[in-house]
């Protein structure tokens, strides 16, 4: 039987790892090279990198960060794939088939798409034909406004008025994506716990594997969300950075509670 | 050890190359059969459709080169689609003839088992052989078809996904195949590669 996955998400801005809050505030908390070593020791299930740089300027001046930052997403891919022997997903700012090809050729197993799903669906379809559905993750970024689930593109900046929860899932399925990364913008970096209601609704409405992200502060949040019937993956960003050995300790606890983890 | 990774344009070659180098072997990519005899061990990776992979191997003459090498005793490891290609025949989109180094067929998961296909993620593989027993555990899978060897004794690992299927083979410690991705399966996967690549 397939295991549920516990997935750290690393947000990268200008070559450094940042803490993210509501998709807006970003504080530098580390460098890519150190993190790679840490995650390798932890024997993790899968790693997702999201590049949230708004420009291509990589801040290699930050030498006060002990080890310098990397210069491009390609460098990160290169570095990570030499050290980490696990499934790797990359996302953030991908707009074309060529970028997808480049990432998948250079060591990524999957790409995470958001804006491109709506602005360039033709090339998303083409990518699925070439690499298979399993290589394409659709990131559904959403906020809850007056109790309604509203979806966004452009790093949470532009609302997708034309979609409801049901129609956006249908759209993603018809495109042929292999997986859904459900990301709550409101809960990002807040530690308020997962948005269980929306997560349950999405899992119920699709046959695609769903990874839930946004809001975790401790192991109880993982346990609570992992109990959702049919949920494939539990993802978190900040939590893994600020709690000592959070990943291996979480895995151990989840297994002790009889949940189906590796 | 000199390891030749057969590069026919399908799949994540970089990961397996990195994994082999990490284990202190020397990995080279082979795009044609010219120097295939110079290598101690061949790795046949692959992600994608069976028929497309076979036609790419046939185009460069790699198919005959692989078959000749293995018949002359060279060791080979097929990974994912690469394992399936070692078999005689696949039923993916019609029927396609494989390399025929292992007797048996490649068949789709039965829709009646009502589990999601592709079978993607971490699942347990259990060794049928004592020498590999310590390497039973969770490996990373991505596939929609599986191998059905004619002779049961070639099965090295079994995995349950609605049914028990053969997730790895070993013929006389010479021909190996793994349906999962050891190069994506963390420390356990690396230990398995270490055990096979000797």
PDB file of C-alpha atoms in Angstrom, chain A residues 58-166:
ATOM      1  CA  UNK A  58      20.594  36.477  -7.343  1.00  0.00           C
ATOM      2  CA  UNK A  59      21.923  37.995  -4.191  1.00  0.00           C
ATOM      3  CA  UNK A  60      25.413  36.543  -4.056  1.00  0.00           C
ATOM      4  CA  UNK A  61      26.592  39.513  -1.985  1.00  0.00           C
ATOM      5  CA  UNK A  62      25.143  37.917   1.092  1.00  0.00           C
ATOM      6  CA  UNK A  63      28.458  36.414   2.099  1.00  0.00           C
ATOM      7  CA  UNK A  64      27.630  37.136   5.714  1.00  0.00           C
ATOM      8  CA  UNK A  65      25.451  34.046   5.397  1.00  0.00           C
ATOM      9  CA  UNK A  66      28.567  31.975   5.975  1.00  0.00           C
ATOM     10  CA  UNK A  67      28.246  30.112   2.696  1.00  0.00           C
ATOM     11  CA  UNK A  68      27.378  32.229  -0.284  1.00  0.00           C
ATOM     12  CA  UNK A  69      24.032  31.934  -1.997  1.00  0.00           C
ATOM     13  CA  UNK A  70      23.647  30.170  -5.313  1.00  0.00           C
ATOM     14  CA  UNK A  71      23.399  32.122  -8.531  1.00  0.00           C
ATOM     15  CA  UNK A  72      20.472  30.506 -10.300  1.00  0.00           C
ATOM     16  CA  UNK A  73      17.817  27.856 -10.013  1.00  0.00           C
ATOM     17  CA  UNK A  74      19.945  25.684 -12.329  1.00  0.00           C
ATOM     18  CA  UNK A  75      22.798  25.803  -9.821  1.00  0.00           C
ATOM     19  CA  UNK A  76      20.414  24.731  -7.082  1.00  0.00           C
ATOM     20  CA  UNK A  77      19.147  21.839  -9.172  1.00  0.00           C
ATOM     21  CA  UNK A  78      22.666  20.776  -9.944  1.00  0.00           C
ATOM     22  CA  UNK A  79      23.747  20.966  -6.338  1.00  0.00           C
ATOM     23  CA  UNK A  80      20.719  19.220  -4.909  1.00  0.00           C
ATOM     24  CA  UNK A  81      20.624  16.393  -7.431  1.00  0.00           C
ATOM     25  CA  UNK A  82      24.250  15.516  -6.703  1.00  0.00           C
ATOM     26  CA  UNK A  83      23.605  15.134  -3.002  1.00  0.00           C
ATOM     27  CA  UNK A  84      19.971  14.095  -2.651  1.00  0.00           C
ATOM     28  CA  UNK A  85      18.621  10.815  -3.931  1.00  0.00           C
ATOM     29  CA  UNK A  86      14.907  11.437  -3.574  1.00  0.00           C
ATOM     30  CA  UNK A  87      12.075  12.853  -5.681  1.00  0.00           C
ATOM     31  CA  UNK A  88      12.635  16.565  -6.321  1.00  0.00           C
ATOM     32  CA  UNK A  89      10.042  19.081  -7.472  1.00  0.00           C
ATOM     33  CA  UNK A  90      10.741  22.605  -8.652  1.00  0.00           C
ATOM     34  CA  UNK A  91       8.326  25.470  -9.139  1.00  0.00           C
ATOM     35  CA  UNK A  92       7.997  29.216  -9.227  1.00  0.00           C
ATOM     36  CA  UNK A  93       8.015  31.436 -12.271  1.00  0.00           C
ATOM     37  CA  UNK A  94       7.734  28.619 -14.835  1.00  0.00           C
ATOM     38  CA  UNK A  95       5.937  29.955 -17.923  1.00  0.00           C
ATOM     39  CA  UNK A  96       7.072  27.820 -20.854  1.00  0.00           C
ATOM     40  CA  UNK A  97       7.643  24.298 -22.104  1.00  0.00           C
ATOM     41  CA  UNK A  98      11.324  25.109 -22.528  1.00  0.00           C
ATOM     42  CA  UNK A  99      11.747  25.859 -18.829  1.00  0.00           C
ATOM     43  CA  UNK A 100       9.904  22.651 -17.920  1.00  0.00           C
ATOM     44  CA  UNK A 101      12.192  20.699 -20.250  1.00  0.00           C
ATOM     45  CA  UNK A 102      15.269  22.337 -18.774  1.00  0.00           C
ATOM     46  CA  UNK A 103      14.306  21.557 -15.174  1.00  0.00           C
ATOM     47  CA  UNK A 104      13.294  17.960 -15.867  1.00  0.00           C
ATOM     48  CA  UNK A 105      16.464  17.350 -17.844  1.00  0.00           C
ATOM     49  CA  UNK A 106      18.664  18.776 -15.104  1.00  0.00           C
ATOM     50  CA  UNK A 107      17.517  16.530 -12.279  1.00  0.00           C
ATOM     51  CA  UNK A 108      13.997  17.572 -11.269  1.00  0.00           C
ATOM     52  CA  UNK A 109      11.395  14.796 -11.300  1.00  0.00           C
ATOM     53  CA  UNK A 110       8.397  17.087 -11.307  1.00  0.00           C
ATOM     54  CA  UNK A 111       7.600  20.739 -11.843  1.00  0.00           C
ATOM     55  CA  UNK A 112       5.057  22.777  -9.890  1.00  0.00           C
ATOM     56  CA  UNK A 113       2.968  25.081 -12.077  1.00  0.00           C
ATOM     57  CA  UNK A 114       0.531  27.838 -11.217  1.00  0.00           C
ATOM     58  CA  UNK A 115       0.257  30.895 -13.516  1.00  0.00           C
ATOM     59  CA  UNK A 116       1.257  28.848 -16.573  1.00  0.00           C
ATOM     60  CA  UNK A 117      -1.783  26.583 -16.075  1.00  0.00           C
ATOM     61  CA  UNK A 118      -4.019  29.515 -17.014  1.00  0.00           C
ATOM     62  CA  UNK A 119      -1.802  31.549 -19.319  1.00  0.00           C
ATOM     63  CA  UNK A 120      -0.199  28.813 -21.395  1.00  0.00           C
ATOM     64  CA  UNK A 121      -2.335  25.659 -21.119  1.00  0.00           C
ATOM     65  CA  UNK A 122      -1.291  24.506 -24.596  1.00  0.00           C
ATOM     66  CA  UNK A 123       2.318  24.080 -23.542  1.00  0.00           C
ATOM     67  CA  UNK A 124       1.260  22.468 -20.251  1.00  0.00           C
ATOM     68  CA  UNK A 125      -0.578  19.847 -22.316  1.00  0.00           C
ATOM     69  CA  UNK A 126       2.446  19.404 -24.533  1.00  0.00           C
ATOM     70  CA  UNK A 127       4.672  18.894 -21.474  1.00  0.00           C
ATOM     71  CA  UNK A 128       2.285  16.229 -20.178  1.00  0.00           C
ATOM     72  CA  UNK A 129       2.398  14.432 -23.543  1.00  0.00           C
ATOM     73  CA  UNK A 130       6.178  14.398 -23.482  1.00  0.00           C
ATOM     74  CA  UNK A 131       6.947  13.712 -19.823  1.00  0.00           C
ATOM     75  CA  UNK A 132       3.757  12.119 -18.510  1.00  0.00           C
ATOM     76  CA  UNK A 133       1.181  13.381 -16.030  1.00  0.00           C
ATOM     77  CA  UNK A 134       3.277  12.381 -13.026  1.00  0.00           C
ATOM     78  CA  UNK A 135       5.823  15.096 -13.868  1.00  0.00           C
ATOM     79  CA  UNK A 136       3.346  17.992 -13.641  1.00  0.00           C
ATOM     80  CA  UNK A 137       1.997  19.273 -10.316  1.00  0.00           C
ATOM     81  CA  UNK A 138      -0.748  21.911 -10.396  1.00  0.00           C
ATOM     82  CA  UNK A 139      -0.422  24.374  -7.527  1.00  0.00           C
ATOM     83  CA  UNK A 140      -3.839  25.657  -6.497  1.00  0.00           C
ATOM     84  CA  UNK A 141      -3.198  28.814  -4.453  1.00  0.00           C
ATOM     85  CA  UNK A 142      -6.295  30.065  -2.687  1.00  0.00           C
ATOM     86  CA  UNK A 143      -7.683  32.438  -0.070  1.00  0.00           C
ATOM     87  CA  UNK A 144     -10.936  32.234   1.784  1.00  0.00           C
ATOM     88  CA  UNK A 145     -12.948  35.399   1.323  1.00  0.00           C
ATOM     89  CA  UNK A 146     -16.231  35.615   3.250  1.00  0.00           C
ATOM     90  CA  UNK A 147     -16.185  31.849   3.556  1.00  0.00           C
ATOM     91  CA  UNK A 148     -15.770  31.339  -0.193  1.00  0.00           C
ATOM     92  CA  UNK A 149     -12.680  29.669  -1.662  1.00  0.00           C
ATOM     93  CA  UNK A 150     -11.075  32.017  -4.219  1.00  0.00           C
ATOM     94  CA  UNK A 151      -8.161  30.935  -6.431  1.00  0.00           C
ATOM     95  CA  UNK A 152      -5.158  33.037  -7.449  1.00  0.00           C
ATOM     96  CA  UNK A 153      -2.291  33.195  -9.925  1.00  0.00           C
ATOM     97  CA  UNK A 154       0.877  35.362 -10.028  1.00  0.00           C
ATOM     98  CA  UNK A 155       2.141  34.453  -6.530  1.00  0.00           C
ATOM     99  CA  UNK A 156      -1.253  35.178  -4.998  1.00  0.00           C
ATOM    100  CA  UNK A 157      -1.655  38.566  -6.633  1.00  0.00           C
ATOM    101  CA  UNK A 158      -4.331  38.064  -9.295  1.00  0.00           C
ATOM    102  CA  UNK A 159      -7.638  36.478  -8.510  1.00  0.00           C
ATOM    103  CA  UNK A 160      -9.062  33.906 -10.935  1.00  0.00           C
ATOM    104  CA  UNK A 161     -12.686  35.058 -10.857  1.00  0.00           C
ATOM    105  CA  UNK A 162     -13.905  32.560 -13.408  1.00  0.00           C
ATOM    106  CA  UNK A 163     -13.201  29.498 -11.251  1.00  0.00           C
ATOM    107  CA  UNK A 164     -14.955  27.887  -8.303  1.00  0.00           C
ATOM    108  CA  UNK A 165     -13.496  24.953  -6.376  1.00  0.00           C
ATOM    109  CA  UNK A 166     -15.368  22.455  -8.551  1.00  0.00           C
TER     110      UNK A 166
END
